[in-house]
Coordinates of C-alpha atoms and ligand atoms in Angstrom, one line a residue:
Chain A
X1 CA 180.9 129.4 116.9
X2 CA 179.9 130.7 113.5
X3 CA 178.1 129.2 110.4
X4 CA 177.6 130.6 107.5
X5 CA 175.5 128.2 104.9
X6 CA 175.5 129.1 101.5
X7 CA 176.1 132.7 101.7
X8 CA 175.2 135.0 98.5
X9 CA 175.8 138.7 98.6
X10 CA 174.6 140.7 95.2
X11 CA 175.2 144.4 94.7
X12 CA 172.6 145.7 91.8
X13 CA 173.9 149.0 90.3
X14 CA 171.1 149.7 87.9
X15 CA 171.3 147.2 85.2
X16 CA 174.0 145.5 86.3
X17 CA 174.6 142.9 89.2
X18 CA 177.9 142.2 91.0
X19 CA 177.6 138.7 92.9
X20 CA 180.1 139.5 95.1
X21 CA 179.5 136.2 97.3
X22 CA 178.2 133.4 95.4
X23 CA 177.3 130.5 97.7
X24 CA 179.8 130.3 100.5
X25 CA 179.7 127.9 103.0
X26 CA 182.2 128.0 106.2
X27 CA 182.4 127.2 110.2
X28 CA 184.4 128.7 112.7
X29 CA 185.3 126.9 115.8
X30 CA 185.5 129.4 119.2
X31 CA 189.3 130.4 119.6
X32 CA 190.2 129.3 116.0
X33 CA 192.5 131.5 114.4
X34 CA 191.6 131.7 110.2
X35 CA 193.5 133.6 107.2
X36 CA 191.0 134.8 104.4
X37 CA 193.3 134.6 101.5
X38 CA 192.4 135.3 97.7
X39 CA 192.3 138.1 94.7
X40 CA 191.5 141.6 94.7
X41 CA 187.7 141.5 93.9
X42 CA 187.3 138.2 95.2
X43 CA 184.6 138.7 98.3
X44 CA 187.0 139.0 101.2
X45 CA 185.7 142.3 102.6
X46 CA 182.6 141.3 101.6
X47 CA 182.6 137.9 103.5
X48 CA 184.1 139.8 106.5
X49 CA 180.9 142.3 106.6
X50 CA 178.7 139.1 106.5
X51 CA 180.7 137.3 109.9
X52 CA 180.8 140.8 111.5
X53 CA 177.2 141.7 111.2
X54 CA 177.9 144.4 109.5
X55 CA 175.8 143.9 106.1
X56 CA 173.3 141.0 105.3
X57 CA 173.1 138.5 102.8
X58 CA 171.0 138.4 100.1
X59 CA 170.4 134.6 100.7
X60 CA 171.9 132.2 103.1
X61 CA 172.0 130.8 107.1
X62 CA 174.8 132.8 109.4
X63 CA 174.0 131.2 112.9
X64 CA 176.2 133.0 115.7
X65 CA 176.8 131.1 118.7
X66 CA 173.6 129.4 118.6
X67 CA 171.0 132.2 117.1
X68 CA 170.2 132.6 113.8
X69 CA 171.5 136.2 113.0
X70 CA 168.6 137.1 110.0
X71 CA 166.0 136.8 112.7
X72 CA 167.4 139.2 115.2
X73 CA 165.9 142.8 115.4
X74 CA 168.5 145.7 114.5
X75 CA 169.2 146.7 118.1
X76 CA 170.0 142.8 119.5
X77 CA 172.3 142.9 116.4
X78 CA 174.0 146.3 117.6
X79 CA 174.5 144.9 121.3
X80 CA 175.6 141.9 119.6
X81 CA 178.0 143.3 117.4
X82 CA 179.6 146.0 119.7
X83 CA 179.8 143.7 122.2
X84 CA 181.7 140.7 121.0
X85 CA 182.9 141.5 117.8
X86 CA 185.9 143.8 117.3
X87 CA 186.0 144.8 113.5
X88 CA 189.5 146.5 112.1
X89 CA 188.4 147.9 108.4
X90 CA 190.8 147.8 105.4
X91 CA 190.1 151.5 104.9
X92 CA 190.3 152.1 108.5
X93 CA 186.7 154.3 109.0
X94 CA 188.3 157.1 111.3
X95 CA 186.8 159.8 112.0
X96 CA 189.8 161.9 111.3
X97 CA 189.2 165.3 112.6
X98 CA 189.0 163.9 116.1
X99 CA 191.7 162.5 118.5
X100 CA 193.5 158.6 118.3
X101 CA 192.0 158.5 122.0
X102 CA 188.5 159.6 121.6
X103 CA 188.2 157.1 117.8
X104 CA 189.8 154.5 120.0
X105 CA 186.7 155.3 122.9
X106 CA 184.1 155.3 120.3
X107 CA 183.1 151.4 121.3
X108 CA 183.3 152.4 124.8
X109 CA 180.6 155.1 124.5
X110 CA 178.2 152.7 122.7
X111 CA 178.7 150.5 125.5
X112 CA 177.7 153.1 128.0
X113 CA 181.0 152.8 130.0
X114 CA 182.1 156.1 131.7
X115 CA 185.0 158.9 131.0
X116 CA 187.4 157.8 133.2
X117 CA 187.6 153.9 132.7
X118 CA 187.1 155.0 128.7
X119 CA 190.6 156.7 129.0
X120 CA 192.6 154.4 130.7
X121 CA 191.0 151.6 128.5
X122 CA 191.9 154.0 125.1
X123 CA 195.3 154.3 126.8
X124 CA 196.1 150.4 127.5
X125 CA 194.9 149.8 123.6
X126 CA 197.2 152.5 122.0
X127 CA 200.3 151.8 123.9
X128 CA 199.8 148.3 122.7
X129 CA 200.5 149.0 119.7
X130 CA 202.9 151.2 120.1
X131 CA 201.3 154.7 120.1
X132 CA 200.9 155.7 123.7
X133 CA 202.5 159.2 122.7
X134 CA 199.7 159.9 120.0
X135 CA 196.7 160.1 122.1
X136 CA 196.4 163.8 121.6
X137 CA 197.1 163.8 117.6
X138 CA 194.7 163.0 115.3
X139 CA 194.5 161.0 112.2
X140 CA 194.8 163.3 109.7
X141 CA 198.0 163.9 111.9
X142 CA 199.5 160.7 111.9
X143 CA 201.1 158.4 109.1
X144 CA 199.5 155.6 107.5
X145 CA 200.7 153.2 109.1
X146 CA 200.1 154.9 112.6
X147 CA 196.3 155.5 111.3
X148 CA 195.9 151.1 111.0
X149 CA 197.1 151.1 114.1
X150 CA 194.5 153.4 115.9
X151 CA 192.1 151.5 113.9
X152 CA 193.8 148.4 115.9
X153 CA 193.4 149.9 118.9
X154 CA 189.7 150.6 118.4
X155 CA 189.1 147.1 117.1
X156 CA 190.4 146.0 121.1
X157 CA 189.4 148.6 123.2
X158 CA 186.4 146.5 123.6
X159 CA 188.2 143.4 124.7
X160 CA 185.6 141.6 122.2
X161 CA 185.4 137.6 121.9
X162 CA 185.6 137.6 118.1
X163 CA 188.3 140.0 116.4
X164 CA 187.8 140.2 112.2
X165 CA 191.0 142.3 111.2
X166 CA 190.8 142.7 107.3
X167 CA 194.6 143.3 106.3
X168 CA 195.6 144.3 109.9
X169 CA 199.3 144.9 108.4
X170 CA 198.0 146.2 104.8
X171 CA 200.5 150.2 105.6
X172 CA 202.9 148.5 107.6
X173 CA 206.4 147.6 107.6
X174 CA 207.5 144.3 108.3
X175 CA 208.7 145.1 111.7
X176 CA 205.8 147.0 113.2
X177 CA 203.6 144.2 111.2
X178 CA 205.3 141.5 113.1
X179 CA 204.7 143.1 116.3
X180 CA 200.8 143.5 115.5
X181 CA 200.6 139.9 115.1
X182 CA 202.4 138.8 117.7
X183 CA 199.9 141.1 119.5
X184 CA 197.1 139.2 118.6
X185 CA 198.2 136.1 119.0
X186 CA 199.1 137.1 123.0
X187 CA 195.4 137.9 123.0
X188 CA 194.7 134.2 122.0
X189 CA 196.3 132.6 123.7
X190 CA 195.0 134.9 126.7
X191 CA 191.7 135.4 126.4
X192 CA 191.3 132.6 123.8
X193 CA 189.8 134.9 121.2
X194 CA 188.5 133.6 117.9
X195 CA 190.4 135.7 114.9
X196 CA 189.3 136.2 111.9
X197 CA 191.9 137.8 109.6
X198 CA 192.1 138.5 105.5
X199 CA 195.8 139.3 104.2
X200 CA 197.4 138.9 101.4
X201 CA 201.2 138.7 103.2
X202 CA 202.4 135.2 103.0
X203 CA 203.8 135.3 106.4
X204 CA 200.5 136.7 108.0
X205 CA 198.5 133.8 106.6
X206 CA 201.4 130.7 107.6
X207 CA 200.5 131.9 111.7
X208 CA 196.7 131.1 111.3
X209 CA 195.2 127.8 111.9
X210 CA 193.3 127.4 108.8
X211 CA 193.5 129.2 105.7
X212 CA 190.2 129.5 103.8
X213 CA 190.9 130.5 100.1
X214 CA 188.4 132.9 98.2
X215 CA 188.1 133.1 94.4
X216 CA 185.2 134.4 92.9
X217 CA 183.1 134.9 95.5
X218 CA 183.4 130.9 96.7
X219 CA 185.6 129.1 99.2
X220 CA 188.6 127.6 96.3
X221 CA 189.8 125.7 99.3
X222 CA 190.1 125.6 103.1
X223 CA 193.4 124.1 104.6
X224 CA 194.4 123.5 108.2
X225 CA 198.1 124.6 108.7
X226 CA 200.9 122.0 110.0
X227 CA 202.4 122.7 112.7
X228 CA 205.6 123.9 112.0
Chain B
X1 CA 216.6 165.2 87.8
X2 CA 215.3 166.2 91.3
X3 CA 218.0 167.3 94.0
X4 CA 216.6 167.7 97.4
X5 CA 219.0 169.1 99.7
X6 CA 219.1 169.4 103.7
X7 CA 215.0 169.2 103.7
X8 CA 213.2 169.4 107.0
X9 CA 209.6 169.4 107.6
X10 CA 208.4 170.0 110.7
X11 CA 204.2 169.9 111.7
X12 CA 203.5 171.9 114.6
X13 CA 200.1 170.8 116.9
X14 CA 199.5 173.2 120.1
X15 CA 202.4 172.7 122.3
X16 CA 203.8 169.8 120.0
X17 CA 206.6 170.1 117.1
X18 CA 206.6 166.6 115.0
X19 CA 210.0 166.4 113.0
X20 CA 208.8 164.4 110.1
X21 CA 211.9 165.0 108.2
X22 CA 215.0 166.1 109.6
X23 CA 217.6 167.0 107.0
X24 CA 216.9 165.0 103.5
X25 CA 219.4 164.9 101.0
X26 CA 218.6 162.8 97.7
X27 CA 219.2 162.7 93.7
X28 CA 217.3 161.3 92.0
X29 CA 218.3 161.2 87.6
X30 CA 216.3 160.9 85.0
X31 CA 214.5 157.7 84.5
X32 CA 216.0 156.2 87.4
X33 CA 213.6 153.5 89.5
X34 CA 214.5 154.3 93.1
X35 CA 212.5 152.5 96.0
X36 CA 212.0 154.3 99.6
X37 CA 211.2 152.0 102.7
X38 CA 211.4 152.4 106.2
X39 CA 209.4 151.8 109.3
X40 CA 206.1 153.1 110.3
X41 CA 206.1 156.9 110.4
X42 CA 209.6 157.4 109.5
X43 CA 208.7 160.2 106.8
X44 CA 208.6 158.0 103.8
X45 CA 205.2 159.7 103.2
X46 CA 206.3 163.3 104.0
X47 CA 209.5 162.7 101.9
X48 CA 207.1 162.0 98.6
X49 CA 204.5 164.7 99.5
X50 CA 207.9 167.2 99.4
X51 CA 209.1 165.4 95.8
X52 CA 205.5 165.6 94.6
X53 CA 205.5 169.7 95.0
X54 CA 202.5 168.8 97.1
X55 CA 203.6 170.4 100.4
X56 CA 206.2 173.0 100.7
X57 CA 209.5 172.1 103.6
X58 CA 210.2 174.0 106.5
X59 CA 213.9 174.7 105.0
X60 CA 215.9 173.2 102.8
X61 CA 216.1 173.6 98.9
X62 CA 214.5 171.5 96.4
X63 CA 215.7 171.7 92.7
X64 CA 213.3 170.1 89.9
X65 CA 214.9 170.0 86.6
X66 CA 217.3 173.0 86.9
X67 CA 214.8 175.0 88.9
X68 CA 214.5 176.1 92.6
X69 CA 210.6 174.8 93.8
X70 CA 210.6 177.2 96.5
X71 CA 210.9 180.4 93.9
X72 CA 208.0 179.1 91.4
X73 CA 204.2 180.8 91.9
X74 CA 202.1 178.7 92.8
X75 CA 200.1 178.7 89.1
X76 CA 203.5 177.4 87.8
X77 CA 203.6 175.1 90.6
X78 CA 200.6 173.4 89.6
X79 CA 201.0 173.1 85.9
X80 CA 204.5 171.6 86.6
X81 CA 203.2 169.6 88.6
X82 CA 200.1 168.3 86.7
X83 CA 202.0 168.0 83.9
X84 CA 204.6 166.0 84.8
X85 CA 204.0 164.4 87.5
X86 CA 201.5 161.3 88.2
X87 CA 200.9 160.5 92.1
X88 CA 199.5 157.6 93.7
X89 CA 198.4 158.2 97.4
X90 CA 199.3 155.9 100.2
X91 CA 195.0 156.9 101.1
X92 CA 194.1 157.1 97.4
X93 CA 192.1 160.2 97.8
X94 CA 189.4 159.2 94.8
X95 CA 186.3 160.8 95.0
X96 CA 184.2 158.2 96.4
X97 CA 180.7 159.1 94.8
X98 CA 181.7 159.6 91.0
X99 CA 182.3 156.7 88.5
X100 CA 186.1 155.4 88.5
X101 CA 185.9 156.8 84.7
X102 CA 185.9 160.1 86.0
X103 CA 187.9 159.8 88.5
X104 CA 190.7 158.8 86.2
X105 CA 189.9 161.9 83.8
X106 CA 190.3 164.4 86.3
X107 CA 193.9 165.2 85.3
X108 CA 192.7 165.5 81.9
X109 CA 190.4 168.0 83.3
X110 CA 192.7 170.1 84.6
X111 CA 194.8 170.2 81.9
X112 CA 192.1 171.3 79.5
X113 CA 191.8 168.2 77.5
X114 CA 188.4 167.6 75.7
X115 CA 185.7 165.0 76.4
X116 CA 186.1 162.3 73.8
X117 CA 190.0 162.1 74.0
X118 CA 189.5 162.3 78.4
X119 CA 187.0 159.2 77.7
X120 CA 189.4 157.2 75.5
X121 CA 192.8 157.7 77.5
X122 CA 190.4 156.9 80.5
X123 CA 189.8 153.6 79.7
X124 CA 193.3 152.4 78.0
X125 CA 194.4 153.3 81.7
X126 CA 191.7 151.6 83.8
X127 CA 192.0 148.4 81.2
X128 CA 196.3 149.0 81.7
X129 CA 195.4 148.2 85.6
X130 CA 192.6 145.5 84.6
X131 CA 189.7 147.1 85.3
X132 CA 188.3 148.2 81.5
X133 CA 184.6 146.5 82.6
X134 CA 184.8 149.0 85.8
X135 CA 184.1 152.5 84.2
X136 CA 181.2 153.7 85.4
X137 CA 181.4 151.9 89.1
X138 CA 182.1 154.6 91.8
X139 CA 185.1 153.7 94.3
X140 CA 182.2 152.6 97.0
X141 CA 181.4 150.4 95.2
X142 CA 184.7 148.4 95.0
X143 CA 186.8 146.4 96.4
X144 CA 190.0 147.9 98.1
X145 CA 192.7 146.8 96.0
X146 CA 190.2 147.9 92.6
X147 CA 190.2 151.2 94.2
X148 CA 193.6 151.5 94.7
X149 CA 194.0 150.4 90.6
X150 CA 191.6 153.5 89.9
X151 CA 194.2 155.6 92.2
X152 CA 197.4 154.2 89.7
X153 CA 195.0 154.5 86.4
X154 CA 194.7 158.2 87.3
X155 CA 198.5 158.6 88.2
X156 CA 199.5 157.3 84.8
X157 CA 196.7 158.9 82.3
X158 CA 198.5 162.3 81.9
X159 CA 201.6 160.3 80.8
X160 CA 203.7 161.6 83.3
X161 CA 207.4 162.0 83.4
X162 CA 207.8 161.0 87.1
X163 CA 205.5 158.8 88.9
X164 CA 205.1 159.1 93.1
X165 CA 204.0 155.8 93.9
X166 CA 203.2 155.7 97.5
X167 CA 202.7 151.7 98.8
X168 CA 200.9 151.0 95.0
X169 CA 200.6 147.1 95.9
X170 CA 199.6 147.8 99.8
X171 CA 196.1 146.5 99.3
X172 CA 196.7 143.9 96.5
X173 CA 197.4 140.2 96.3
X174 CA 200.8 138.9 94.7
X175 CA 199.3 138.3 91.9
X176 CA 197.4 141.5 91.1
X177 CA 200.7 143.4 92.7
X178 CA 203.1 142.0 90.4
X179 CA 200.9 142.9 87.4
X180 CA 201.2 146.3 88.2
X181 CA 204.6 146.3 89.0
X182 CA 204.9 145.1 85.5
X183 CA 203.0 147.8 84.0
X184 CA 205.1 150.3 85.6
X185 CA 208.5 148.4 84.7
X186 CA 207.3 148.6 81.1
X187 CA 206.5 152.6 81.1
X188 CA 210.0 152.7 81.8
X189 CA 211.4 151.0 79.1
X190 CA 209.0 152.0 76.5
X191 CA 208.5 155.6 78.1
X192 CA 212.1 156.2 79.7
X193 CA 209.7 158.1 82.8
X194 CA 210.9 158.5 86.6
X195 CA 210.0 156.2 88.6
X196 CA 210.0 156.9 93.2
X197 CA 208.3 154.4 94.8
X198 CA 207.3 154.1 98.5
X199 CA 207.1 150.2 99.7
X200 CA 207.4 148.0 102.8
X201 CA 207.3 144.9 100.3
X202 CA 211.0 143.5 99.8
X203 CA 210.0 142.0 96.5
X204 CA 209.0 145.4 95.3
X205 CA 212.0 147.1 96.5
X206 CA 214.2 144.5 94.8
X207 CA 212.8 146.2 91.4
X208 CA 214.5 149.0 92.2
X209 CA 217.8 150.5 91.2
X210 CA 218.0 151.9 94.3
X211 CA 216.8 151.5 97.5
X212 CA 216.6 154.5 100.1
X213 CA 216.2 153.6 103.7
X214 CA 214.6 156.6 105.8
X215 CA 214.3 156.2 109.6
X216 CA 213.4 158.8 111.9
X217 CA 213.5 161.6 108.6
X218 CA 216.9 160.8 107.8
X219 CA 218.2 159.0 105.1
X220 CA 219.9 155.9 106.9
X221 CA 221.4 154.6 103.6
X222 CA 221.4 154.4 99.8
X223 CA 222.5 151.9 98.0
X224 CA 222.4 150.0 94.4
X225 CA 220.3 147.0 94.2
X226 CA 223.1 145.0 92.3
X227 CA 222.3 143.3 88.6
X228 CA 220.4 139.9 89.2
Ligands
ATP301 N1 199.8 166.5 108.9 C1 200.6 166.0 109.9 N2 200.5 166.6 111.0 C2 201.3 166.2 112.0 N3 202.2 165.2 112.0 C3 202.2 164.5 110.8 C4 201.4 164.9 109.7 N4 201.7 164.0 108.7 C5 202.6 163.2 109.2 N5 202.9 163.5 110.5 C6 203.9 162.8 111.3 O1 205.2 162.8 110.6 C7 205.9 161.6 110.8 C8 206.1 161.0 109.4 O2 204.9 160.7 108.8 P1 204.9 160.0 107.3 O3 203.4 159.9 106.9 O4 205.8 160.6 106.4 O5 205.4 158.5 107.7 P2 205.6 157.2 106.8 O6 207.0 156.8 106.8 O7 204.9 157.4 105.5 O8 204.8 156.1 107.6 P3 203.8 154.8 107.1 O9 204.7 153.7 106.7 O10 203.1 154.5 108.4 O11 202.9 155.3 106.1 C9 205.0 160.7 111.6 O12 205.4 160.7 112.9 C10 203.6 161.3 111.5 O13 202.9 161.1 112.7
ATP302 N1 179.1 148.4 97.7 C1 179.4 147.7 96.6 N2 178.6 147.9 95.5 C2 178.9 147.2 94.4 N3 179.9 146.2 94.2 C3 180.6 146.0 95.3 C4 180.5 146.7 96.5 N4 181.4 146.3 97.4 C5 182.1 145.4 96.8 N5 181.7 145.2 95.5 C6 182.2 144.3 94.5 O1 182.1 143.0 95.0 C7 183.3 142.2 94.7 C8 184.0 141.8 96.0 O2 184.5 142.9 96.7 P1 185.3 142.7 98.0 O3 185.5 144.1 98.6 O4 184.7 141.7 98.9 O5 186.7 142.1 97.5 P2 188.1 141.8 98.2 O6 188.3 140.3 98.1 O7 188.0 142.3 99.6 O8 189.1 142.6 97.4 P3 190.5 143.4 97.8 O9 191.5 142.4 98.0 O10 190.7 144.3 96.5 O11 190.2 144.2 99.0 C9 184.2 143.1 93.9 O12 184.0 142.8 92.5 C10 183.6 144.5 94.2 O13 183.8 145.4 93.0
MG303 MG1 189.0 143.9 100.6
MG304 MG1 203.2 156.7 104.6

């Protein structure tokens, strides 16, 4: 379960201050699926670095299953985070001058887990989304659209507990989009995995549970879907 | 008016030949507004890179207002091609550590315009895409879909004759994506310029005149969207 109280995030760029997150307050229940909607600019990305443990805040609570996250050290927050949390990027972050296989075995080497289960587990993660054939190529090789999906791939190598997929289906078409999220909803209902996922695709957003909208750096509103 | 006739392209990686495009053939006329879709790593991408003078085919013959690309030195390439033509990429390509303001000059730069005109035509652009308070924040520190405004600022401030928009609305909201869609709708009427556009958004590609389907680097079809 996560809860974030009151989140603010500022960026200070010499005289100026951006306050990207300006008080936002949310829970997640375990195995909850959530769309982040809102504006370019709004705090999105900025929200998802906060729940992934990737930046702090400048004030606020995040509690993550149970433990205050400001009062961990840096490396529980690494084991933490590499462990549970698998983070697709709107940008991606490849490193593009190596292989789809050995970006998709990055979290694997963190983990300490060896060459040969690291393959077959890069393998398993690309061919489900559709890019068994690419394992040799690497990004700067590959389309856009074939680059989310590595970064897909990576994001699941790790079979992690909480998946935050900022626009997962941002470079693709509807097709291949649709078979991403059909993806991840097999994961849920298989492992039971809590997703976290911004978009700004209608369609994305009507499969979540909840849709929490973000304007100005607050939570606008935060409705639970009917079931269809 | 661009005629691209029987273009392949073909990357070659060790032992592996990718086909990217396998035999193109497309006019496009003067001031015409002609969409390109197609699935995930179909050549969309490739097709506009080859349109763009950007990257040369492996055969075929590409004629650019009355005159054979492949016979042009390369100087005359790129003055052609910086003067006329405005690309957005489907990755942006800013440079990340330098203020959005001079980002967006750069094509000024090249074209040997002087400081205080670069600086005004900077900022009608960047306040075109809604972004005039943003001049002297660096694409790091911005949101994705304000960097990809800074990438369509910096297409359009050398008022080109054809813009290469590759996914322009990928990482914006409806909102924020219709805005620009506006903007480029009214370049063509006031402006009469080119328009190619690469999108997997079916709202976008209703815009269009035209709409050319690529699958597999073939054109699949290529038809007129009809009068609403
Ligand atoms: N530099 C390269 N080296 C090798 N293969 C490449 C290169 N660039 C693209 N490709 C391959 O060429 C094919 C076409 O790629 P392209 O980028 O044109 O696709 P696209 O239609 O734009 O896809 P997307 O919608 O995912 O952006 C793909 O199979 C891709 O992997
Ligand atoms: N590193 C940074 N330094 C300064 N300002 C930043 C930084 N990162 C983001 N911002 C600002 O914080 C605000 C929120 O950005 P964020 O990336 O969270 O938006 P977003 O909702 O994800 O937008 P988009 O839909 O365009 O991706 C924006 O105004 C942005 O310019
Ligand atoms: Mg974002
Ligand atoms: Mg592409």
């Amino acid at each position: 379960m996560l809860e974030l109280k009151n989140i603010v995030k500022t960026y200070v760029m010499g005289h100026e201050t951006v306050r990207a997150l300006d008080g936002v307050t949310v829970t997640i229940k375990d195995g909850e699926y959530v769309a982040i909607v809102g504006p370019s600019g709004s705090g999105k990305s900025t929200l998802m670095n906060m729940i992934g443990c990737l930046d702090v805040p400048t004030s606020g609570e995040y509690i993550l299953n149970g433990q205050d996250v400001s009062k961990l050290r840096d490396d529980d927050l690494a084991t933490a985070r590499n462990k549970h949390i698998g983070f697709v990027f709107q940008r991606f972050n490849l490193l593009s001058r190596i292989t789809a296989q050995r970006n998709v075995e990055l979290p694997l080497r963190y983990g300490g887990i060896g060459g040969k289960e690291r393959a077959e587990r890069a393998k398993e993660a690309m061919t489900a989304v559709g890019l068994g054939d690419r394992l040799t190529h690497k990004p700067v090789e590959m389309s856009g659209g074939q680059q989310q999906r590595v970064a897909i791939a990576r994001a699941l190598v790790n079979h992690p507990t909480l998946l935050l997929a900022d626009e997962p289906t941002g470079a693709l078409d509807s097709k291949t989009g649709a078979e991403i999220m059909a993806l991840f909803k097999k994961l849920r209902e298989e492992r039971g995995i809590t997703i976290v996922i911004v978009t700004h695709d209608p369609g994305v957003a009507a499969q979540a549970d909840r849709v929490v909208r973000i304007k100005d750096g607050r939570v606008e509103s935060d409705t639970l879907n009917s079931e269809e």
